[in-house]
Coordinates of C-alpha atoms and ligand atoms in Angstrom, one line a residue:
M1 CA 6.9 6.5 -6.2
T2 CA 6.8 9.5 -3.9
H3 CA 5.4 9.3 -0.4
D4 CA 2.1 11.0 -1.2
Q5 CA 1.2 8.3 -3.8
L6 CA 1.4 5.5 -1.2
S7 CA -1.3 4.5 1.2
P8 CA -0.7 4.9 4.9
A9 CA -0.5 1.2 5.5
T10 CA 2.3 1.0 2.9
L11 CA 4.1 4.0 4.3
A12 CA 4.1 2.5 7.8
V13 CA 6.1 -0.3 6.3
T14 CA 8.3 1.5 3.8
A15 CA 9.1 5.0 5.0
G16 CA 12.4 5.7 6.6
R17 CA 14.2 2.8 5.0
P18 CA 17.9 3.1 4.0
P19 CA 18.6 3.5 0.2
R20 CA 18.3 0.2 -1.7
V21 CA 21.9 -0.7 -2.5
Q22 CA 23.5 -4.1 -3.1
G23 CA 24.6 -5.6 0.2
G24 CA 23.0 -2.7 2.2
P25 CA 20.8 -3.3 5.2
V26 CA 17.0 -3.4 4.9
N27 CA 16.7 -1.6 8.3
P28 CA 18.5 1.6 9.4
P29 CA 21.4 0.9 11.7
V30 CA 21.4 2.0 15.3
V31 CA 24.4 4.2 15.9
L32 CA 25.6 4.3 19.5
S33 CA 27.9 7.3 19.6
S34 CA 27.6 10.5 21.6
T35 CA 30.0 12.3 19.4
Y36 CA 31.1 12.4 15.7
V37 CA 34.4 13.0 14.0
N38 CA 34.2 16.7 13.2
Q39 CA 37.0 19.2 12.8
G40 CA 37.4 22.7 11.5
V41 CA 34.3 24.5 10.3
S42 CA 31.5 21.9 9.9
A43 CA 29.1 22.1 6.9
P44 CA 25.4 22.2 7.4
G45 CA 24.2 18.7 8.1
D46 CA 27.5 17.4 9.4
L47 CA 26.9 15.5 12.6
L48 CA 28.7 16.9 15.7
Y49 CA 27.2 15.7 19.0
T50 CA 24.2 13.5 19.7
R51 CA 22.2 16.0 21.9
I52 CA 22.0 18.1 18.7
D53 CA 21.3 15.4 16.2
T54 CA 22.0 11.8 15.4
E55 CA 21.2 9.7 12.3
T56 CA 19.4 7.2 14.5
W57 CA 16.5 9.6 14.9
H58 CA 16.1 10.4 11.2
P59 CA 14.3 7.2 9.9
F60 CA 11.6 7.5 12.6
E61 CA 11.3 11.2 12.0
E62 CA 10.9 10.6 8.2
A63 CA 8.4 7.8 8.7
L64 CA 6.1 9.8 11.0
A65 CA 6.4 12.9 8.8
A66 CA 5.4 10.8 5.8
L67 CA 2.4 9.3 7.7
E68 CA 1.2 12.8 8.9
G69 CA 1.9 14.5 5.5
A70 CA 4.5 16.7 7.2
H71 CA 7.8 18.1 5.9
H72 CA 9.6 17.8 9.2
G73 CA 9.6 15.3 12.1
V74 CA 11.3 16.0 15.4
V75 CA 11.6 13.2 17.9
F76 CA 11.6 13.9 21.7
G77 CA 12.4 12.0 24.9
S78 CA 8.7 11.8 25.7
G79 CA 5.2 12.9 24.6
M80 CA 5.3 15.6 27.2
A81 CA 8.6 17.0 25.9
A82 CA 6.9 17.3 22.5
V83 CA 3.8 19.0 23.9
V84 CA 5.9 21.5 25.9
A85 CA 8.1 22.3 22.9
A86 CA 5.1 22.7 20.5
V87 CA 3.2 25.0 22.9
G88 CA 6.5 27.0 22.9
D89 CA 6.9 30.4 24.2
V90 CA 3.6 31.9 25.5
P91 CA 4.2 35.5 26.6
S92 CA 3.4 36.5 30.1
G93 CA -0.2 37.4 30.2
G94 CA -0.8 35.4 26.9
A95 CA -3.6 32.9 26.4
V96 CA -3.8 29.2 25.5
V97 CA -7.0 27.4 24.5
V98 CA -7.3 23.8 25.5
P99 CA -10.0 21.1 25.9
R100 CA -11.1 20.8 29.5
H101 CA -10.6 17.0 29.1
A102 CA -7.1 17.2 27.6
Y103 CA -4.3 14.9 28.7
Q104 CA -4.0 15.7 32.4
V105 CA -0.3 16.3 32.4
S106 CA -0.7 18.8 29.5
L107 CA -3.3 20.6 31.6
G108 CA -0.9 20.5 34.6
Y109 CA 1.8 22.1 32.4
L110 CA -0.5 24.9 31.4
D111 CA -1.6 25.4 35.0
D112 CA 2.0 25.8 35.8
L113 CA 2.4 28.5 33.1
A114 CA -0.7 30.2 34.5
A115 CA 0.7 30.2 38.0
R116 CA 4.2 31.3 37.1
H117 CA 3.6 33.6 34.1
G118 CA 0.0 34.7 34.4
V119 CA -0.9 32.8 31.2
D120 CA -4.7 32.7 30.7
V121 CA -5.6 29.0 30.3
R122 CA -9.0 28.9 28.6
R123 CA -10.5 25.4 29.1
V124 CA -13.2 24.7 26.6
D125 CA -15.6 22.0 25.5
I126 CA -13.6 21.1 22.4
A127 CA -16.8 19.6 20.8
D128 CA -18.6 23.0 21.1
T129 CA -17.2 24.8 18.1
D130 CA -18.8 28.2 19.0
E131 CA -17.2 28.1 22.5
V132 CA -13.8 27.2 21.0
V133 CA -13.9 29.9 18.4
A134 CA -14.9 32.6 20.9
A135 CA -12.0 31.5 23.2
L136 CA -9.6 31.8 20.3
D137 CA -10.0 35.6 20.1
G138 CA -6.8 37.1 21.4
A139 CA -5.2 33.7 22.2
D140 CA -1.6 32.7 21.4
V141 CA -1.9 29.0 21.1
L142 CA -4.6 26.3 20.6
L143 CA -3.6 22.9 22.0
A144 CA -6.3 20.7 20.7
E145 CA -7.1 17.0 21.2
S146 CA -9.7 15.0 19.4
P147 CA -11.0 12.5 20.6
T148 CA -10.3 13.8 24.1
N149 CA -8.8 11.8 26.9
P150 CA -10.7 10.2 28.6
M151 CA -14.1 11.6 27.6
L152 CA -13.8 10.9 23.8
E153 CA -15.3 14.2 22.8
V154 CA -14.9 14.8 19.1
A155 CA -13.9 18.3 17.8
D156 CA -14.8 19.8 14.4
L157 CA -11.1 20.1 13.7
P158 CA -11.4 21.7 10.2
A159 CA -13.6 24.5 11.7
I160 CA -11.5 25.2 14.8
L161 CA -8.2 25.0 13.0
T162 CA -9.4 27.3 10.3
A163 CA -10.6 29.7 13.0
A164 CA -7.3 29.6 14.7
R165 CA -5.4 30.3 11.4
E166 CA -7.7 33.3 10.7
R167 CA -6.9 34.7 14.1
G168 CA -3.2 34.1 13.9
V169 CA -3.3 31.6 16.7
R170 CA -0.7 28.8 16.5
S171 CA -2.5 25.5 16.5
V172 CA -1.1 22.3 17.9
V173 CA -3.0 19.0 17.7
D174 CA -2.2 16.1 20.0
N175 CA -3.0 13.3 17.7
T176 CA -2.0 10.5 20.1
F177 CA -5.5 8.9 20.3
A178 CA -6.4 9.0 16.6
T179 CA -2.9 8.3 15.2
P180 CA -2.2 9.5 11.6
L181 CA -4.2 6.6 10.3
G182 CA -7.3 8.0 12.0
Q183 CA -6.9 11.7 10.9
R184 CA -4.2 14.0 9.6
P185 CA -4.6 17.4 11.3
L186 CA -1.9 19.1 9.2
D187 CA -4.2 18.5 6.2
L188 CA -7.0 20.2 8.2
G189 CA -4.9 23.3 8.9
A190 CA -2.9 22.5 12.1
D191 CA 0.5 24.1 12.4
V192 CA 2.1 21.3 14.5
V193 CA 1.0 17.8 15.4
V194 CA 2.4 16.1 18.5
H195 CA 2.4 12.5 19.6
S196 CA 3.0 10.5 22.7
V197 CA 4.9 7.9 20.6
T198 CA 4.7 5.8 23.8
K199 CA 1.1 4.9 22.9
Y200 CA 0.0 3.6 19.5
L201 CA 2.9 4.5 17.4
A202 CA 5.4 2.4 19.3
G203 CA 2.5 0.2 20.4
H204 CA 4.1 -2.3 22.8
S205 CA 4.3 -0.6 26.1
D206 CA 8.0 -0.9 26.2
V207 CA 9.2 2.6 25.4
V208 CA 8.5 6.3 26.3
L209 CA 9.0 8.7 23.4
G210 CA 7.4 11.7 21.8
A211 CA 7.4 13.5 18.5
A212 CA 6.2 16.7 16.7
V213 CA 5.7 17.1 13.0
T214 CA 5.1 20.2 10.9
R215 CA 5.2 21.6 7.4
D216 CA 6.6 24.9 8.5
D217 CA 10.4 25.3 8.3
D218 CA 10.6 28.0 11.1
L219 CA 8.4 26.0 13.5
A220 CA 10.6 22.9 12.8
A221 CA 13.8 24.9 13.5
G222 CA 12.2 26.2 16.8
L223 CA 11.3 22.6 17.8
R224 CA 14.8 21.4 17.2
A225 CA 16.3 24.3 19.0
Y226 CA 14.0 23.7 22.0
R227 CA 15.1 20.0 22.0
T228 CA 18.8 20.9 22.0
L229 CA 18.5 23.6 24.6
H230 CA 16.4 21.6 27.0
G231 CA 18.1 18.3 26.4
A232 CA 14.7 16.8 25.7
I233 CA 16.2 14.0 23.5
P234 CA 15.5 10.3 23.2
G235 CA 18.1 7.6 23.3
P236 CA 18.8 5.7 20.1
M237 CA 17.4 2.4 21.3
E238 CA 14.1 4.0 22.1
V239 CA 13.8 5.4 18.6
W240 CA 14.8 2.1 17.1
L241 CA 12.1 0.3 19.1
A242 CA 9.5 2.9 18.1
L243 CA 10.3 2.5 14.4
R244 CA 10.0 -1.3 14.8
G245 CA 6.6 -0.8 16.4
L246 CA 5.5 1.7 13.7
R247 CA 5.9 -1.0 11.0
T248 CA 2.8 -2.7 12.2
L249 CA 0.8 0.4 13.2
H250 CA -1.9 -0.2 10.6
L251 CA -2.5 -3.8 11.6
R252 CA -2.6 -3.0 15.3
V253 CA -4.9 0.0 14.9
E254 CA -7.3 -1.8 12.6
R255 CA -7.6 -4.7 15.0
A256 CA -7.9 -2.5 18.1
N257 CA -10.5 -0.3 16.5
A258 CA -12.5 -3.4 15.4
N259 CA -12.3 -5.0 18.9
A260 CA -13.3 -1.7 20.5
A261 CA -16.4 -1.2 18.3
D262 CA -17.4 -4.8 18.9
L263 CA -17.0 -4.5 22.7
A264 CA -18.8 -1.1 22.8
R265 CA -21.8 -2.7 21.0
R266 CA -21.9 -5.6 23.4
L267 CA -21.3 -3.5 26.5
A268 CA -24.1 -1.2 25.6
A269 CA -26.5 -4.2 26.1
H270 CA -24.9 -5.5 29.3
P271 CA -27.0 -5.4 32.5
G272 CA -24.0 -4.4 34.6
V273 CA -23.3 -1.3 32.5
A274 CA -24.7 2.2 33.0
E275 CA -23.0 3.9 30.1
V276 CA -20.5 3.2 27.3
R277 CA -18.7 5.9 25.4
H278 CA -17.3 5.1 22.0
P279 CA -17.7 7.2 18.9
S280 CA -18.7 4.0 16.9
L281 CA -22.0 3.8 18.8
P282 CA -24.8 5.5 16.7
D283 CA -26.1 7.4 19.7
D284 CA -22.7 8.5 21.0
P285 CA -22.4 12.4 21.0
G286 CA -19.3 12.2 18.8
H287 CA -20.6 9.6 16.4
E288 CA -21.6 11.7 13.4
R289 CA -18.6 14.0 13.5
A290 CA -16.2 11.1 13.9
A291 CA -17.9 9.3 11.0
G292 CA -17.4 12.3 8.8
L293 CA -13.9 13.4 9.9
M294 CA -12.1 10.3 11.0
N295 CA -11.0 7.0 9.5
G296 CA -12.1 4.6 12.2
F297 CA -13.4 5.3 15.7
G298 CA -10.3 4.5 17.7
G299 CA -9.5 1.8 20.3
I300 CA -10.3 3.7 23.5
L301 CA -13.6 3.1 25.3
G302 CA -15.3 4.8 28.2
L303 CA -17.2 2.5 30.5
R304 CA -19.4 3.4 33.6
P305 CA -20.5 0.2 35.3
R306 CA -23.7 0.2 37.4
G307 CA -22.9 0.8 41.1
G308 CA -20.6 3.9 41.0
A309 CA -16.9 4.2 41.7
A310 CA -16.9 1.2 44.1
A311 CA -18.3 -1.0 41.3
A312 CA -15.7 0.4 38.8
D313 CA -12.9 -0.4 41.2
A314 CA -14.3 -3.9 41.7
V315 CA -14.4 -4.5 37.9
V316 CA -10.7 -3.5 37.7
A317 CA -9.9 -5.9 40.6
A318 CA -11.9 -8.7 39.0
V319 CA -10.4 -8.8 35.5
R320 CA -7.9 -11.5 34.7
L321 CA -6.9 -10.9 31.1
W322 CA -7.2 -7.1 30.9
V323 CA -4.3 -5.4 32.7
P324 CA -5.1 -2.9 35.4
A325 CA -2.6 -0.1 34.3
T326 CA -2.5 3.4 33.1
S327 CA -1.3 4.4 29.6
L328 CA -2.9 3.1 26.4
G329 CA -2.2 2.1 22.8
G330 CA -0.3 -1.1 23.5
V331 CA -1.0 -4.5 22.0
E332 CA -2.4 -5.6 25.4
S333 CA -5.8 -4.4 26.7
T334 CA -5.6 -2.2 29.8
L335 CA -8.1 -0.4 32.0
E336 CA -8.2 2.0 34.8
R337 CA -10.6 4.2 36.8
R338 CA -9.4 7.7 35.8
R339 CA -10.6 9.6 38.9
R340 CA -8.3 7.4 41.1
F341 CA -5.9 10.3 40.2
A342 CA -6.5 13.3 42.3
T343 CA -5.3 15.4 39.3
E344 CA -7.9 14.1 36.9
S345 CA -10.5 16.7 35.8
L346 CA -13.5 16.9 38.2
T347 CA -15.9 16.8 35.2
V348 CA -14.8 13.2 34.5
P349 CA -17.3 11.0 36.2
E350 CA -16.0 9.2 39.4
D351 CA -17.0 5.8 38.0
L352 CA -15.5 6.2 34.5
L353 CA -13.2 3.4 33.4
R354 CA -11.0 4.1 30.5
L355 CA -10.4 1.0 28.4
S356 CA -7.5 0.8 26.0
V357 CA -8.5 -2.1 23.7
G358 CA -5.6 -4.2 22.4
V359 CA -5.3 -6.7 19.6
E360 CA -6.2 -9.9 21.5
D361 CA -9.1 -12.2 20.4
V362 CA -12.2 -10.2 21.0
E363 CA -14.1 -13.2 22.4
D364 CA -11.5 -13.6 25.2
L365 CA -11.6 -9.9 25.9
W366 CA -15.4 -10.0 26.1
A367 CA -15.5 -13.1 28.3
D368 CA -13.2 -11.5 30.8
L369 CA -15.1 -8.2 30.9
D370 CA -18.4 -10.0 31.2
Q371 CA -17.3 -12.1 34.1
A372 CA -15.8 -9.1 35.9
L373 CA -19.0 -7.0 35.4
R374 CA -21.2 -9.9 36.5
S375 CA -19.1 -10.6 39.6
T376 CA -19.5 -7.0 40.8
F377 CA -23.1 -6.6 39.7
S378 CA -24.9 -9.7 41.0
Ligands
PLP1 C1 0.4 9.8 27.3 C2 0.0 11.1 26.6 C3 0.8 12.2 26.5 C4 2.2 12.3 27.2 O1 3.1 11.4 26.6 P1 4.3 10.7 27.4 O2 5.0 9.9 26.3 O3 3.7 9.9 28.5 O4 5.1 11.9 27.9 C5 0.3 13.3 25.8 N1 -0.9 13.3 25.3 C6 -1.7 12.3 25.3 C7 -3.0 12.3 24.6 C8 -1.3 11.1 26.0 O5 -2.1 10.0 26.0

């Protein structure tokens, strides 16, 4: 069977395995070697030196490419390394279109390009298709996210990716939040998809890793060249851990999504809650679009407790099971008030808590949130 005949849940388990041979291992070996025996003129594909390529990257690259429907996977030392490589060369005076609520370090990188190279960074409401399409005129790159971090705005990806293609704008989609199980942006017209593998793909909060995938041979060659020239490479153990995590991606995402939707519904009726954001809620601004475009509504919730930023901080201090921590997509549930970071976008409400819902029993998660909200509210 070829990859495109298998469902994503099966691919998560089967892709990137070694060939089935008598006495062979079921899992790919981890090769710990910085250099390879190589003399004379090497043939294409011969391994030479681990900054350039190593076989320990390939199984993860193949598995992620299979899940995203890509032809090439390129693993990086972090999600940010993948984002920077995928944005690529933007000429001085060029333009990049980005959601105003994109990942804050991606925005920080683009601000740096603006300061040093006069790049025009066009921050848009990614849910407003007309605004995005207008901003694409004369742009070089679209760096899209949907749902956005942390506001969970949902883009009309097919429309904006088509508009980018028509205008010759290279499109990059950061698919960290949705995962390839939630949506496959390459099928919708994206040139490159990037991931913070650190989050759902690896899934256990024990590794920092990134990846980019594409169907385009030239873009793939450019990503690999960037990785080699900048040394933006992962270590072999990190990639092995990520592949181990990827094997249960479908189980973790299904459970996290179900837990998040259940908690969103209960929180919406809680007296200590001013607002809940989750695309599963019928009155959420992103609901209809997410229902049409995505498979599942994701495991990230936005929560604004009654009582403002002080109450939000009190909730974070009062939880016992939920872990007060940044990052997301691990098996354990975490939460944080995003505006505690001075760099967070000022259009994110001061009192917004971002909850990354894990795979624990939902009743335990609910009981802990409920007691934390009640202790700060009453
Ligand atoms: C965390 C994150 C990144 C950056 O990834 P790192 O692995 O931390 O470098 C990029 N995009 C999104 C949406 C993220 O959540």
